[in-house]
Amino acid sequence: MAPIFEGPGSENMIERTIAWAPNRAKNVSVIQNNEEMFKIATLFDQDSEFSGGGIIEIPVGSRKAIKSNDDTYFIFYVIDGVLEVTISHNTFVAKKGCSFEVPMGNFYQFENIHNNSVKLFFVQAKYVVVEPSDDAFDSE
């Protein structure tokens, strides 16, 4: 935890996690069912209503099953491994050092196609609609 400014234009300081050491994620979940198996480690979720980030690990012979991302935009970076990526009707192979995006309104799937685990870093941003406050109408 480190003291940082609370937000744009603020002089208030708050304590917040701004960095993670390897293998020190705070929330690790294993997702396993008939269709998929992967581990997800949440790193940055303090603004989870609109953004987050973390690490996904997919074991040999496993996948992250097809999923729709209606209101979420993702960026992925392949830390290690080789995987087949499907984004809507497009399929390609991504390996260590590659990056790719999954734009909002698409479906996606990852499958480990090599003999080592796949490790991905991801950042996500959600589409958020901000309703005008009553104060906005008062200033007219």
Tab-separated table of N, CA, C and O in Angstrom, residues 51-54 72-77 121-125:
chain	number	residue	atom	x	y	z
A	51	SER	N	-12.830	-0.781	-14.203
A	51	SER	CA	-11.570	-1.328	-14.732
A	51	SER	C	-10.978	-2.353	-13.779
A	51	SER	O	-11.357	-2.436	-12.612
A	52	GLY	N	-10.045	-3.126	-14.302
A	52	GLY	CA	-9.372	-4.131	-13.498
A	52	GLY	C	-8.256	-4.763	-14.303
A	52	GLY	O	-8.072	-4.484	-15.489
A	53	GLY	N	-7.517	-5.629	-13.656
A	53	GLY	CA	-6.433	-6.323	-14.337
A	53	GLY	C	-5.998	-7.530	-13.546
A	53	GLY	O	-6.317	-7.666	-12.358
A	54	GLY	N	-5.257	-8.411	-14.209
A	54	GLY	CA	-4.800	-9.604	-13.524
A	54	GLY	C	-4.073	-10.556	-14.442
A	54	GLY	O	-3.655	-10.198	-15.548
A	72	THR	N	-17.618	-5.010	-21.901
A	72	THR	CA	-16.248	-4.980	-21.395
A	72	THR	C	-15.254	-5.064	-22.546
A	72	THR	O	-15.422	-5.867	-23.457
A	73	TYR	N	-14.223	-4.238	-22.482
A	73	TYR	CA	-13.134	-4.217	-23.452
A	73	TYR	C	-11.909	-4.825	-22.767
A	73	TYR	O	-11.602	-4.474	-21.626
A	74	PHE	N	-11.230	-5.753	-23.435
A	74	PHE	CA	-10.060	-6.418	-22.864
A	74	PHE	C	-8.825	-6.189	-23.716
A	74	PHE	O	-8.913	-6.159	-24.946
A	75	ILE	N	-7.682	-6.080	-23.056
A	75	ILE	CA	-6.366	-6.150	-23.692
A	75	ILE	C	-5.616	-7.279	-23.001
A	75	ILE	O	-5.607	-7.357	-21.762
A	76	PHE	N	-5.015	-8.171	-23.797
A	76	PHE	CA	-4.255	-9.304	-23.271
A	76	PHE	C	-2.817	-9.242	-23.764
A	76	PHE	O	-2.559	-8.821	-24.898
A	77	TYR	N	-1.899	-9.696	-22.915
A	77	TYR	CA	-0.492	-9.847	-23.272
A	77	TYR	C	-0.084	-11.266	-22.869
A	77	TYR	O	-0.329	-11.685	-21.720
A	121	PHE	N	-1.437	-11.730	-19.120
A	121	PHE	CA	-1.764	-10.534	-18.333
A	121	PHE	C	-2.921	-9.857	-19.049
A	121	PHE	O	-2.944	-9.789	-20.279
A	122	PHE	N	-3.903	-9.359	-18.297
A	122	PHE	CA	-5.031	-8.674	-18.925
A	122	PHE	C	-5.388	-7.393	-18.193
A	122	PHE	O	-5.156	-7.245	-16.999
A	123	VAL	N	-5.950	-6.483	-18.960
A	123	VAL	CA	-6.557	-5.259	-18.438
A	123	VAL	C	-7.953	-5.190	-19.033
A	123	VAL	O	-8.140	-5.470	-20.217
A	124	GLN	N	-8.921	-4.839	-18.214
A	124	GLN	CA	-10.289	-4.718	-18.711
A	124	GLN	C	-10.867	-3.370	-18.332
A	124	GLN	O	-10.532	-2.815	-17.297
A	125	ALA	N	-11.704	-2.870	-19.223
A	125	ALA	CA	-12.416	-1.622	-18.980
A	125	ALA	C	-13.880	-1.855	-19.327
A	125	ALA	O	-14.192	-2.412	-20.376
